[in-house]
CSV table of C-alpha atoms in Angstrom, one decimal:
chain,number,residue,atom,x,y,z
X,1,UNK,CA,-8.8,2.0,5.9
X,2,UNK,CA,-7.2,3.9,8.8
X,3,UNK,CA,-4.0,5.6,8.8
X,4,UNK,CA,-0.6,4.5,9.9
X,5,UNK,CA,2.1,6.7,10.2
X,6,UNK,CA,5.9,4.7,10.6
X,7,UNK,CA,9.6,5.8,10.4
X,8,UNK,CA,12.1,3.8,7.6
X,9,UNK,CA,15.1,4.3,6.7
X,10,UNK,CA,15.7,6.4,3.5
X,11,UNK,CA,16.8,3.4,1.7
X,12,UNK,CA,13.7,1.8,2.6
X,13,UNK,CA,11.7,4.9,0.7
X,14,UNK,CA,14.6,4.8,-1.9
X,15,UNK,CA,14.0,1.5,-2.9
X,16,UNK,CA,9.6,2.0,-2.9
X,17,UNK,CA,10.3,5.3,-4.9
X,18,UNK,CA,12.2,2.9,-7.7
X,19,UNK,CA,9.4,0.3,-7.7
X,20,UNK,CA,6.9,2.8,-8.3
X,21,UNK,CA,9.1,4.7,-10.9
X,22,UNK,CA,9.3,1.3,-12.9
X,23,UNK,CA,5.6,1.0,-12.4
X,24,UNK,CA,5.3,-1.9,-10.7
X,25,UNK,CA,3.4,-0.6,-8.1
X,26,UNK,CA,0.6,2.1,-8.2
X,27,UNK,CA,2.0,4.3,-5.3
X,28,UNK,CA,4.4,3.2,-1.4
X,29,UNK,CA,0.9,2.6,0.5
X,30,UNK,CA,0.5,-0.3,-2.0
X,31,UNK,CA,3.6,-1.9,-2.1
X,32,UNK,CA,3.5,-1.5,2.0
X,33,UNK,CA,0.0,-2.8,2.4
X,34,UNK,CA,1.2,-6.2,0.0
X,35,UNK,CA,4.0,-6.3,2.6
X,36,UNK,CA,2.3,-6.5,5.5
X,37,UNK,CA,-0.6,-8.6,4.4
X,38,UNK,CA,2.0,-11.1,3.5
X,39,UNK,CA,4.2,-10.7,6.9
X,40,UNK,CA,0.4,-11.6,8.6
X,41,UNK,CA,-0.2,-14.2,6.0
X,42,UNK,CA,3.5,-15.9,6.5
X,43,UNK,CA,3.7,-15.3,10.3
X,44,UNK,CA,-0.4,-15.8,11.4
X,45,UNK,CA,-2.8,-16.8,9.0
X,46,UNK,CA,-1.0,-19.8,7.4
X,47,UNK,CA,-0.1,-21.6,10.9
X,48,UNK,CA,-3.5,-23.2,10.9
């Protein structure tokens, strides 16, 4: 994997902090990855 450094808003990180608080996700880089490999999937890979 390579690195990818962006800048969000804090309540952007706020709201990634909570969802790995409640444990639904293992750490941010996960729930971001799941975001954008849906965002590719909606917007690219599914307009076969």
């Amino acid at each position: 994997m390579r690195l990818l450094t962006v800048h969000v808003p804090d309540g952007f990180l706020e709201g990634l902090d909570e969802l790995v608080r409640q444990k639904k996700y293992a750490n941010r880089s996960e729930i971001i990855r799941i975001a954008i490999r849906d965002l590719l999937r909606d917007e690219l890979w599914d307009q076969r």
